[in-house]
PDB file of C-alpha atoms in Angstrom:
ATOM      1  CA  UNK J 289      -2.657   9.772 -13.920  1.00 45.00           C
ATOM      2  CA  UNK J 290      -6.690   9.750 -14.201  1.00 46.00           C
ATOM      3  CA  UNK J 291      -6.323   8.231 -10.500  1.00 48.00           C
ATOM      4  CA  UNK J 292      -5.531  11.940  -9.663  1.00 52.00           C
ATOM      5  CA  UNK J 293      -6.661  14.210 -12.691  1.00 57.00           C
ATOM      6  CA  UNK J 294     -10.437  13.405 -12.321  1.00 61.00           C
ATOM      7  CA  UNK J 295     -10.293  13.797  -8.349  1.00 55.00           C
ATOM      8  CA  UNK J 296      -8.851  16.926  -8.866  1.00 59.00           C
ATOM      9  CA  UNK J 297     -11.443  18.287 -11.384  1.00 56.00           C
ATOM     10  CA  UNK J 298     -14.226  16.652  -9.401  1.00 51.00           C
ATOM     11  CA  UNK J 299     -13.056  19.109  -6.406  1.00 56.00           C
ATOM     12  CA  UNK J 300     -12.700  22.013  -8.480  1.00 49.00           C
ATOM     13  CA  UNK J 301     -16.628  21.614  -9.914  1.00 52.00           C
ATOM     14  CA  UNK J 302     -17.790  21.061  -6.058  1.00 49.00           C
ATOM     15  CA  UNK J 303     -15.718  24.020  -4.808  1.00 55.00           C
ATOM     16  CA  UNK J 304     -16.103  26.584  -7.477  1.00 57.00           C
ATOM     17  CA  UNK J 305     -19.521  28.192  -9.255  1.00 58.00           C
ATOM     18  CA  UNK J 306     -17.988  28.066 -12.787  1.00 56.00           C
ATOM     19  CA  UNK J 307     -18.570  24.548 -13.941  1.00 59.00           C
ATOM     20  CA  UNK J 308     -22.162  24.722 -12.664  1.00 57.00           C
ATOM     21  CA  UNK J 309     -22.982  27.631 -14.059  1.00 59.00           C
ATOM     22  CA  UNK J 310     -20.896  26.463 -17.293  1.00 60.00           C
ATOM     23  CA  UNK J 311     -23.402  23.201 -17.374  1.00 58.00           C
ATOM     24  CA  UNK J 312     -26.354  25.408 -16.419  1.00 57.00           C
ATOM     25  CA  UNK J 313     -26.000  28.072 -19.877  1.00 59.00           C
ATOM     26  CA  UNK J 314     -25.910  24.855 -21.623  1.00 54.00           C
ATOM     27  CA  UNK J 315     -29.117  23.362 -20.215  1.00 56.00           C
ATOM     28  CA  UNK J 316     -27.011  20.211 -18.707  1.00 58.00           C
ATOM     29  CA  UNK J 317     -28.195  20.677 -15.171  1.00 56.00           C
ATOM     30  CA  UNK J 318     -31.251  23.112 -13.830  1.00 57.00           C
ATOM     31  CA  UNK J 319     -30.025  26.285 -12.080  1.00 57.00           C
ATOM     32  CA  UNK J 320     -31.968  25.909  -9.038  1.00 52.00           C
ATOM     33  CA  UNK J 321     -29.951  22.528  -8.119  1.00 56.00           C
ATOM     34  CA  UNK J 322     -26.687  23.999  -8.862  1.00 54.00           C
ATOM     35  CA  UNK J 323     -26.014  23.722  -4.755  1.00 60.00           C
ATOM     36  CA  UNK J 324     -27.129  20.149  -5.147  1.00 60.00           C
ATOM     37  CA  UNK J 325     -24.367  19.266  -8.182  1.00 56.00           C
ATOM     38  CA  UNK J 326     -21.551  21.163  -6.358  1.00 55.00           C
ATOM     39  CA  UNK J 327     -21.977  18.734  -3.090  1.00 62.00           C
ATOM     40  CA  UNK J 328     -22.637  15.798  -5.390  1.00 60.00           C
ATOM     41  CA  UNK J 329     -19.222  16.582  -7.559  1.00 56.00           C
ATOM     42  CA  UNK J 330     -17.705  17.513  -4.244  1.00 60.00           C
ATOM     43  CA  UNK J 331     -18.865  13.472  -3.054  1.00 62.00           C
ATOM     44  CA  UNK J 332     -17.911  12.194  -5.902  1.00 63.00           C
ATOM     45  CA  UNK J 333     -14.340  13.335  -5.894  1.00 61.00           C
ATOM     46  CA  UNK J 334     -13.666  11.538  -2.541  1.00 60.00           C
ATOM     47  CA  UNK J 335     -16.005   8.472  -3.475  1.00 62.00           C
ATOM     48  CA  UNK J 336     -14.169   7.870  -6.582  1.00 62.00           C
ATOM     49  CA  UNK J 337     -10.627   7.592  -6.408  1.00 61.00           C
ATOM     50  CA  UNK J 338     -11.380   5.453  -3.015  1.00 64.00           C
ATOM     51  CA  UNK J 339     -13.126   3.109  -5.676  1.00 67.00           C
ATOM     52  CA  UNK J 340     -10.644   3.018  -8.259  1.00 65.00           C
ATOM     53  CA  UNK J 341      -8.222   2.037  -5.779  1.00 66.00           C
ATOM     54  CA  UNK J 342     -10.507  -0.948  -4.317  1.00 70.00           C
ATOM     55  CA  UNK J 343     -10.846  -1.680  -7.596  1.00 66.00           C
ATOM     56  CA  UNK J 344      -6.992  -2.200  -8.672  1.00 68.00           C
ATOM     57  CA  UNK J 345      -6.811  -3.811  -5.090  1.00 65.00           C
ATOM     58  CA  UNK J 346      -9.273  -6.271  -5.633  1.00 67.00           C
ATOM     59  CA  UNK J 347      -7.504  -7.001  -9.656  1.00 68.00           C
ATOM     60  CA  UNK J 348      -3.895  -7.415  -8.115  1.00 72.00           C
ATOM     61  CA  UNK J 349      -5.209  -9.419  -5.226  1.00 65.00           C
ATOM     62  CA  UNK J 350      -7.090 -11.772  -8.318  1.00 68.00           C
ATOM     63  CA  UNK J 351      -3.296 -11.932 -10.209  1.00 70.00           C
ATOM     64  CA  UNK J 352      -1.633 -12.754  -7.472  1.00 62.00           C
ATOM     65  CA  UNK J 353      -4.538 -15.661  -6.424  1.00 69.00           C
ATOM     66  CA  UNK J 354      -3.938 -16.956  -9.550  1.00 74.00           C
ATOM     67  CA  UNK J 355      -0.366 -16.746  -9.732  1.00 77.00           C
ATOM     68  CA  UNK J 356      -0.028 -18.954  -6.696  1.00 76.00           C
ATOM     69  CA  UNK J 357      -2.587 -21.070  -7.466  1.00 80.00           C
ATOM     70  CA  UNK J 358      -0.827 -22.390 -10.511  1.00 82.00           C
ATOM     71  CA  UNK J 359       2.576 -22.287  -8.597  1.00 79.00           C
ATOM     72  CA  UNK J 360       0.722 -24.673  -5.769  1.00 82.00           C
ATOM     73  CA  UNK J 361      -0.246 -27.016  -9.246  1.00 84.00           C
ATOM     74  CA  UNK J 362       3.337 -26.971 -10.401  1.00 84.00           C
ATOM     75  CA  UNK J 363       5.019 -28.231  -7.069  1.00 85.00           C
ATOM     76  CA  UNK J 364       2.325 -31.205  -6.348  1.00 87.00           C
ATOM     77  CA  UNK J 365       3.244 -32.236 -10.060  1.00 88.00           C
ATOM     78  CA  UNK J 366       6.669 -31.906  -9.295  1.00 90.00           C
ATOM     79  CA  UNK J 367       6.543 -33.651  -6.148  1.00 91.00           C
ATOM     80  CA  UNK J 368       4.447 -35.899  -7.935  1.00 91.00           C
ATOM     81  CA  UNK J 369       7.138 -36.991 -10.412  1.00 93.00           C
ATOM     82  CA  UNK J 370       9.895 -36.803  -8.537  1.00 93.00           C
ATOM     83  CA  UNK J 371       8.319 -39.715  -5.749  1.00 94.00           C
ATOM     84  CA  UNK J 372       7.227 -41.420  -8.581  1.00 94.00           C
ATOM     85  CA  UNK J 373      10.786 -41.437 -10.146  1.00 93.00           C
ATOM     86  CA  UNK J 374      11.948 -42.999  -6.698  1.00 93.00           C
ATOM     87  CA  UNK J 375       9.541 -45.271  -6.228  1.00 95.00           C
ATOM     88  CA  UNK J 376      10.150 -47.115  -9.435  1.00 93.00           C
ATOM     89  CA  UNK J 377      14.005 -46.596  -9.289  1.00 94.00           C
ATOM     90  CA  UNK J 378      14.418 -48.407  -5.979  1.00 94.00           C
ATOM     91  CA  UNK J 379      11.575 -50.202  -5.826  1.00 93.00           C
ATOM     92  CA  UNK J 380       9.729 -48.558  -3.054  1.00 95.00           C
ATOM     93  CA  UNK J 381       6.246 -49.273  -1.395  1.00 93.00           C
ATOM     94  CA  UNK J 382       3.949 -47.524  -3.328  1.00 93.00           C
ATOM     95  CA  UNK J 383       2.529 -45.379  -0.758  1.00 94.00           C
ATOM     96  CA  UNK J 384       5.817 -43.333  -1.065  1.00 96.00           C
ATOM     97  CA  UNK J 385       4.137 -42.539  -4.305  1.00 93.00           C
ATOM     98  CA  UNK J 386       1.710 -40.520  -2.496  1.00 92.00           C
ATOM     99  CA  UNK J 387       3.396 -39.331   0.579  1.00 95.00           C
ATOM    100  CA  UNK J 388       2.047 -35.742   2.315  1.00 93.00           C
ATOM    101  CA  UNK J 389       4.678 -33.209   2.087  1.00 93.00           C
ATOM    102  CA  UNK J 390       4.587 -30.177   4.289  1.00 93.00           C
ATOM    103  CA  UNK J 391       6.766 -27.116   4.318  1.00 93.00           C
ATOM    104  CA  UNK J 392       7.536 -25.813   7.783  1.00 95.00           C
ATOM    105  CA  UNK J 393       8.866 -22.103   8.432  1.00 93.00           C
ATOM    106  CA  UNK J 394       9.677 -20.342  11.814  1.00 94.00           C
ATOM    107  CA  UNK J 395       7.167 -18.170  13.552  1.00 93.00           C
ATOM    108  CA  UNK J 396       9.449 -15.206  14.426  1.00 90.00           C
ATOM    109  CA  UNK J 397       6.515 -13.356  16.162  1.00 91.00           C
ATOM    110  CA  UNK J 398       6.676 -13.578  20.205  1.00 90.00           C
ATOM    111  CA  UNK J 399       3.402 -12.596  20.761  1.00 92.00           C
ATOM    112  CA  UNK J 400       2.385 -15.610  18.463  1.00 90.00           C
ATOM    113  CA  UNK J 401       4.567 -17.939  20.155  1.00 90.00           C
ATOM    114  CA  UNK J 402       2.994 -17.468  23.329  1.00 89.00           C
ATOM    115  CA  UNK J 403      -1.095 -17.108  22.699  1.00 89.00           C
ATOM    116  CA  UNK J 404      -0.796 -19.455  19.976  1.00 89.00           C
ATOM    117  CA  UNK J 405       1.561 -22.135  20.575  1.00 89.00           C
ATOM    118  CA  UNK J 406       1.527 -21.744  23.903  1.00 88.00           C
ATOM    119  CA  UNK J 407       5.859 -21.543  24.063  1.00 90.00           C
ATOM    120  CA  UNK J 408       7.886 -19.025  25.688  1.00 89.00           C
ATOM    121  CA  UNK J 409       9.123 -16.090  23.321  1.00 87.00           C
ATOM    122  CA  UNK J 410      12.479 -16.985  23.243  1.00 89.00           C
ATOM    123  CA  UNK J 411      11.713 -20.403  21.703  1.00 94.00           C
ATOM    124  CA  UNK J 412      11.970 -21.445  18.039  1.00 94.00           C
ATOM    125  CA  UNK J 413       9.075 -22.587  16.494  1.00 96.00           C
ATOM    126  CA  UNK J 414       8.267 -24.240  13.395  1.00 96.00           C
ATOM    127  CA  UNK J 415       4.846 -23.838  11.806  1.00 94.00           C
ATOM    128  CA  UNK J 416       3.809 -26.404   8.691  1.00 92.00           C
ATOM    129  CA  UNK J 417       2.673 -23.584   6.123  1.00 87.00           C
ATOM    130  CA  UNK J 418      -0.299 -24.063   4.288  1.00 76.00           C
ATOM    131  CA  UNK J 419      -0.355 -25.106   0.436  1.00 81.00           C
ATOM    132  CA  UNK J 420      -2.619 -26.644  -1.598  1.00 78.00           C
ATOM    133  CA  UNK J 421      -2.353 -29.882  -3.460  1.00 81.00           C
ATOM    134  CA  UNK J 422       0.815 -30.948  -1.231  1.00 84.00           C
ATOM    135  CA  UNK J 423      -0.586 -32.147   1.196  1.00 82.00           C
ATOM    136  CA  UNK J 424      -4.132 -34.004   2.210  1.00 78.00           C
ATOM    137  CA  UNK J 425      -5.927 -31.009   4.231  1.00 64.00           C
ATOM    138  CA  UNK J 426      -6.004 -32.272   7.265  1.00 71.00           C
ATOM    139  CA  UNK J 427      -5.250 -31.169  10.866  1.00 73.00           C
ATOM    140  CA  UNK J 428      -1.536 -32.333  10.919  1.00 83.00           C
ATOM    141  CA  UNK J 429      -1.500 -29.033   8.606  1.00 81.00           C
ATOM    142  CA  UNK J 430      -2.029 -26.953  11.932  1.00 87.00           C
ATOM    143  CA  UNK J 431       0.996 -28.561  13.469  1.00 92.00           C
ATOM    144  CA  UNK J 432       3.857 -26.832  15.018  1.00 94.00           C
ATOM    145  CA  UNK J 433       7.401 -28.165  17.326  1.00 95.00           C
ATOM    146  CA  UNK J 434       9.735 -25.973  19.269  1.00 95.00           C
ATOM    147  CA  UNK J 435      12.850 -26.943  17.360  1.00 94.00           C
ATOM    148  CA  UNK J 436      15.346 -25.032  20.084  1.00 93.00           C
ATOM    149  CA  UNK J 437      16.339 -24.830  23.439  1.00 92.00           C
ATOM    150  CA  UNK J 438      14.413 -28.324  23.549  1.00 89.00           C
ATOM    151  CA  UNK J 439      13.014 -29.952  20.547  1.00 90.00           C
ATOM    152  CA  UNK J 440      10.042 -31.519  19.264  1.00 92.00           C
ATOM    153  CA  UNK J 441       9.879 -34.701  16.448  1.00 90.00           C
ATOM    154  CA  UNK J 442      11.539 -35.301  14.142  1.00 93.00           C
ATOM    155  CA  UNK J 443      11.684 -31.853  12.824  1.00 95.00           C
ATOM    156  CA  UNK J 444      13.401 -30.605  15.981  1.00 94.00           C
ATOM    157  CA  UNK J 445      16.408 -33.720  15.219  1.00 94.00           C
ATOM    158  CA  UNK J 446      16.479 -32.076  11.380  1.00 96.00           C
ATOM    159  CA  UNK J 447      16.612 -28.957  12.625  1.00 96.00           C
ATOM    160  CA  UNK J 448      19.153 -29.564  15.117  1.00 96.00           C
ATOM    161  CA  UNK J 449      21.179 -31.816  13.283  1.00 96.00           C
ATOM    162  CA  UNK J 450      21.023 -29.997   9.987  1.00 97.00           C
ATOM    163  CA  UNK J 451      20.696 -33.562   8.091  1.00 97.00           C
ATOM    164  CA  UNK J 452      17.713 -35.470   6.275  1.00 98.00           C
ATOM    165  CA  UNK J 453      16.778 -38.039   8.054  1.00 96.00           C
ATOM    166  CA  UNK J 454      13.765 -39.975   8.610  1.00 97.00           C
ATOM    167  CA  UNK J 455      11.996 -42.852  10.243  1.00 95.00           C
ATOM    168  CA  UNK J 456       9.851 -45.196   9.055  1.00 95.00           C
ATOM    169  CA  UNK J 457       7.644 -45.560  11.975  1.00 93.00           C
ATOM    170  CA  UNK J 458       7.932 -42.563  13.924  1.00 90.00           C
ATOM    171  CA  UNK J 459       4.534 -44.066  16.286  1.00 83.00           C
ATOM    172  CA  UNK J 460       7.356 -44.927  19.298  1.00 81.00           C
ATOM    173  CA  UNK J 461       9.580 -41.929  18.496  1.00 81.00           C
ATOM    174  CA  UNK J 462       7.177 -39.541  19.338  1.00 74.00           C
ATOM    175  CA  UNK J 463       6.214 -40.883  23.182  1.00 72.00           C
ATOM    176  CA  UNK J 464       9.867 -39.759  24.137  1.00 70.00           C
ATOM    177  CA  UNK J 465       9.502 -36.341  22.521  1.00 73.00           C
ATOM    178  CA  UNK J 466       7.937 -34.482  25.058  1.00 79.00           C
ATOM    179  CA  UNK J 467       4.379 -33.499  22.999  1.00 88.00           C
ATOM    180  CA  UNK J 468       1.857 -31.807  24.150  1.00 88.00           C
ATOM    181  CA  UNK J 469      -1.584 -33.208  24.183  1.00 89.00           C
ATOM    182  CA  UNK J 470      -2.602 -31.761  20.658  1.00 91.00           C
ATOM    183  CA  UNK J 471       0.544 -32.350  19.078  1.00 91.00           C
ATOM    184  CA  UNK J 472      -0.053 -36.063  20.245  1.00 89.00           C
ATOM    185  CA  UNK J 473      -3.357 -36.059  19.237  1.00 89.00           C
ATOM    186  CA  UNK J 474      -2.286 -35.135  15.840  1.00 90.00           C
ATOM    187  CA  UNK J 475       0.409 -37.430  14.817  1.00 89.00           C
ATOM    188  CA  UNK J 476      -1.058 -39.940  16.511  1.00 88.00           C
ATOM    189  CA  UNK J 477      -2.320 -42.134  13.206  1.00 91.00           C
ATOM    190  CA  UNK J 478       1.652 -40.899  11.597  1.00 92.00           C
ATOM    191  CA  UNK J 479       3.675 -43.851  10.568  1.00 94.00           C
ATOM    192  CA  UNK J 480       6.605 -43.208   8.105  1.00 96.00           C
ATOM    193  CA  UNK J 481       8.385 -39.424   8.255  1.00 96.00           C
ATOM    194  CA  UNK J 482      11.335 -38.251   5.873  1.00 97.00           C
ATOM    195  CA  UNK J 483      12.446 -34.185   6.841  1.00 97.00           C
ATOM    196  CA  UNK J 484      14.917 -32.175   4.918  1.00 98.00           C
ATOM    197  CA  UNK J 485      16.289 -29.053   6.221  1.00 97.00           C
ATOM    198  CA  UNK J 486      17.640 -25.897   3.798  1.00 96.00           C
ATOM    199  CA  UNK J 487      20.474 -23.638   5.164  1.00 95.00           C
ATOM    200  CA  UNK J 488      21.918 -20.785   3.991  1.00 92.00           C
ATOM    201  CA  UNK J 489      25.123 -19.317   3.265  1.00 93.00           C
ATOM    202  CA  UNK J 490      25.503 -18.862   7.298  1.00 95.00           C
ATOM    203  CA  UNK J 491      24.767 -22.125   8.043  1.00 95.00           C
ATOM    204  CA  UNK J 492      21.428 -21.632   9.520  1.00 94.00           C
ATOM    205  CA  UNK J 493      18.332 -23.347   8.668  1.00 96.00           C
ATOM    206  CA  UNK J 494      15.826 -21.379   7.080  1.00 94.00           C
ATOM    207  CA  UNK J 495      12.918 -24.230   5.920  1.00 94.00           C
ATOM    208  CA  UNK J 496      11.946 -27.857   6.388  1.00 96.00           C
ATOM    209  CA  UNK J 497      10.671 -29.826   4.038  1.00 96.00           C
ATOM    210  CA  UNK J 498       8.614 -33.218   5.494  1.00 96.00           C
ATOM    211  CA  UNK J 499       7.188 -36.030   3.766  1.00 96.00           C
ATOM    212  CA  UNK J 500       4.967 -38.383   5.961  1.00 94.00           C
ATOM    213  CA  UNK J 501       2.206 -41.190   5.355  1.00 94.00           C
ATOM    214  CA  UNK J 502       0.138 -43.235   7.097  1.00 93.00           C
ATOM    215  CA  UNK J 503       1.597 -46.089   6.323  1.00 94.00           C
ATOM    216  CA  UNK J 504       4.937 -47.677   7.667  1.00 95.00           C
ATOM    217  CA  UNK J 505       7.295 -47.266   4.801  1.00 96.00           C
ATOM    218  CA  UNK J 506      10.957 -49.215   4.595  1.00 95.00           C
ATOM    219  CA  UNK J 507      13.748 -47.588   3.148  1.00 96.00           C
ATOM    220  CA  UNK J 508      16.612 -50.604   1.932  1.00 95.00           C
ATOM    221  CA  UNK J 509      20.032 -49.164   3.268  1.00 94.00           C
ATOM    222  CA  UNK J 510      21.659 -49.890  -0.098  1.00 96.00           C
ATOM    223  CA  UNK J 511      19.855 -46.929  -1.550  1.00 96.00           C
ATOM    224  CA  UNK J 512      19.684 -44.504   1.332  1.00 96.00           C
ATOM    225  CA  UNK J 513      22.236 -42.241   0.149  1.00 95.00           C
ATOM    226  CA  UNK J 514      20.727 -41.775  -3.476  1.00 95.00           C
ATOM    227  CA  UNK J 515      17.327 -41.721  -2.128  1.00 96.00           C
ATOM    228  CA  UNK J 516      18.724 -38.610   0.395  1.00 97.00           C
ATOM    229  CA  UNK J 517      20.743 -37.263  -2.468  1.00 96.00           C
ATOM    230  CA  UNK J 518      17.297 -37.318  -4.931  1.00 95.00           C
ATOM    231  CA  UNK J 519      15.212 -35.538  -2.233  1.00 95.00           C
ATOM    232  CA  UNK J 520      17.808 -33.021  -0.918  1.00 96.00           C
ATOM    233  CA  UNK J 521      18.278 -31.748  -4.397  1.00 93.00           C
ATOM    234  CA  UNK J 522      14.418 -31.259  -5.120  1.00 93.00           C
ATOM    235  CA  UNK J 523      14.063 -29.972  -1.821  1.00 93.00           C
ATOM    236  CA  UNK J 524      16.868 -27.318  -1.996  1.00 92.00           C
ATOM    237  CA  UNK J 525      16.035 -26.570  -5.957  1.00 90.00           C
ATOM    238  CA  UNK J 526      12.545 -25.614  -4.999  1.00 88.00           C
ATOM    239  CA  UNK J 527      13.806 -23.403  -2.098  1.00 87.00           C
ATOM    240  CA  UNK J 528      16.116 -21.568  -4.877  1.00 86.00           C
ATOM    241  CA  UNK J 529      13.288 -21.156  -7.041  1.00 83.00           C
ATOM    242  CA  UNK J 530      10.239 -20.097  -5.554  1.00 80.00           C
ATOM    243  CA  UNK J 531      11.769 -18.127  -2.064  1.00 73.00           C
ATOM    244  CA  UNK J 532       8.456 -17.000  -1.024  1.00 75.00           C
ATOM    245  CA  UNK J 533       7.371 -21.183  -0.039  1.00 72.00           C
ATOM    246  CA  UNK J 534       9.551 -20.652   2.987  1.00 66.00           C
ATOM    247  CA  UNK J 535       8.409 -17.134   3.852  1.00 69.00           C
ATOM    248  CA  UNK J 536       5.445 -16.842   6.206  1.00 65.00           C
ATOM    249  CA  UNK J 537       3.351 -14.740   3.372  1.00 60.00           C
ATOM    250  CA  UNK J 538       2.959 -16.105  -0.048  1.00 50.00           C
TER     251      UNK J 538
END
C-alpha cells in the first residue's frame, strides 16, 4: 500500500503550492526554493517507487537463489545415497559411487535449435540442464542430441525407446551415432552411461535423467532388473517432487 500512497503524496507536494508553502510557515524549507522542493518531490515520486520495486526484485530474486541452492544440496545428497545404497547392495565398482548425473530437457524454441545447435526447427532436441553439485562442471554440461526424426547417443535410444538402458562403454557406440564434431569432442573421454527417461500420463517423454563416468563400469545381469527398478524409482520420485528440474527455468 506505501508502494502507492507515498508516490501519490510525493506528486501531490511537486504539483501543488500547499505543502510547500505548508513546510515554508513552519520554517522546514526557505520560501525562495519552494520551486526547487516542488521539482525535487515531483523526482522523487517517480525515483522512488522505481526503487522500492528494484528493491523487492532484488529480495525475491535472493529467496529464490537460496531456495534452489539448497534444493541443488538436497538432490546431490540424495543421489549421493541412493548410488551408495547400490553400490554396496550389489557390489558395484566404486566409481558408480560417484557417477555424474545430468538432467536433460527439450529445447522447444526453433530459433534456438537452429543458431544454437545448429538442427533444423522441426527437430527435437535435448539440452543437459545445468545444476550444481550433480554433476562435475565440465563441458559435457553444454551437451545436446537430436533425439527425433534421427537420434543422437544414447539419449536418443532412451528417448526413443522409452526404457533405461545403459552401456558400460559407450567409447564404440558413439562412432555409429552420427555426432557432430563437438559432440565428439565432448564425450570423447565417456566410458560407462546409464539414461532414464520420465513420461507422462500421454505417454510422452518429458525428462532424461543420465548417469555417466569416466570409467568403464560392469553391471552383473543377475541384478539388472533391481538395479533399473532402484534408479527408475529415484529418477521418477524426483520428477514428482521438484517439477521445475525438468523445466527449462528453475
Amino acid at each position: 500500500m506505501l508502494v502507492t500512497t507515498i508516490p501519490t503524496l510525493l506528486t501531490y507536494a511537486g504539483t501543488s503550492d500547499g505543502v510547500v508553502n505548508f513546510l515554508a510557515s513552519k520554517n522546514i524549507l526557505k520560501k525562495e526554493s519552494k520551486e526547487s522542493w516542488k521539482m525535487f518531490f515531483s523526482i522523487l515520486s517517480v525515483a522512488l517507487p522505481t526503487l522500492v520495486l528494484l528493491v523487492m526484485y532484488e529480495v525475491k530474486k535472493w529467496r529464490y537463489q537460496s531456495m534452489k541452492t539448497q534444493r541443488d544440496l538436497i538432490l546431490a545428497a540424495q543421489k549421493e545415497a541412493v548410488l551408495s545404497y547400490m553400490t554396496t547392495t550389489y557390489g558395484l565398482n566404486s566409481e558408480f559411487n560417484n557417477l555424474n548425473m545430468r538432467i536433460w530437457i527439450e529445447e522447444k524454441n526453433p530459433i534456438t535449435k537452429i543458431f544454437k545447435y545448429g538442427t533444423k526447427f522441426n527437430d527435437k532436441v535435448f539440452f543437459v540442464k545445468s545444476i550444481s553439485n550433480i554433476s562435475k562442471e565440465d563441458n559435457k554440461n553444454k551437451l545436446y542430441f537430436t533425439v527425433s526424426p534421427n537420434f543422437q547417443g544414447l539419449v536418443g535410444i532412451c528417448y526413443n525407446d522409452k526404457e533405461t538402458t545403459h552401456i558400460s562403454d559407450v567409447s564404440g557406440f558413439y562412432k555409429k551415432h552420427n555426432l557432430n564434431p563437438y559432440q565428439k569432442k565432448l564425450v570423447s573421454d565417456t566410458k560407462f552411461v546409464m539414461c532414464v527417461p520420465i513420461l507422462n500420463e500421454k505417454n510422452q517423454v518429458i525428462v532424461i535423467f543420465s548417469f555417466d563416468s569416466l570409467t568403464e563400469i560392469d553391471i552383473p545381469s543377475q541384478h539388472k532388473k533391481n538395479i533399473y527398478t532402484t534408479i527408475d524409482y529415484f529418477c521418477l520420485n524426483l520428477s514428482n517432487n521438484i517439477p521445475d528440474l525438468w523445466k527449462k527455468k528453475g
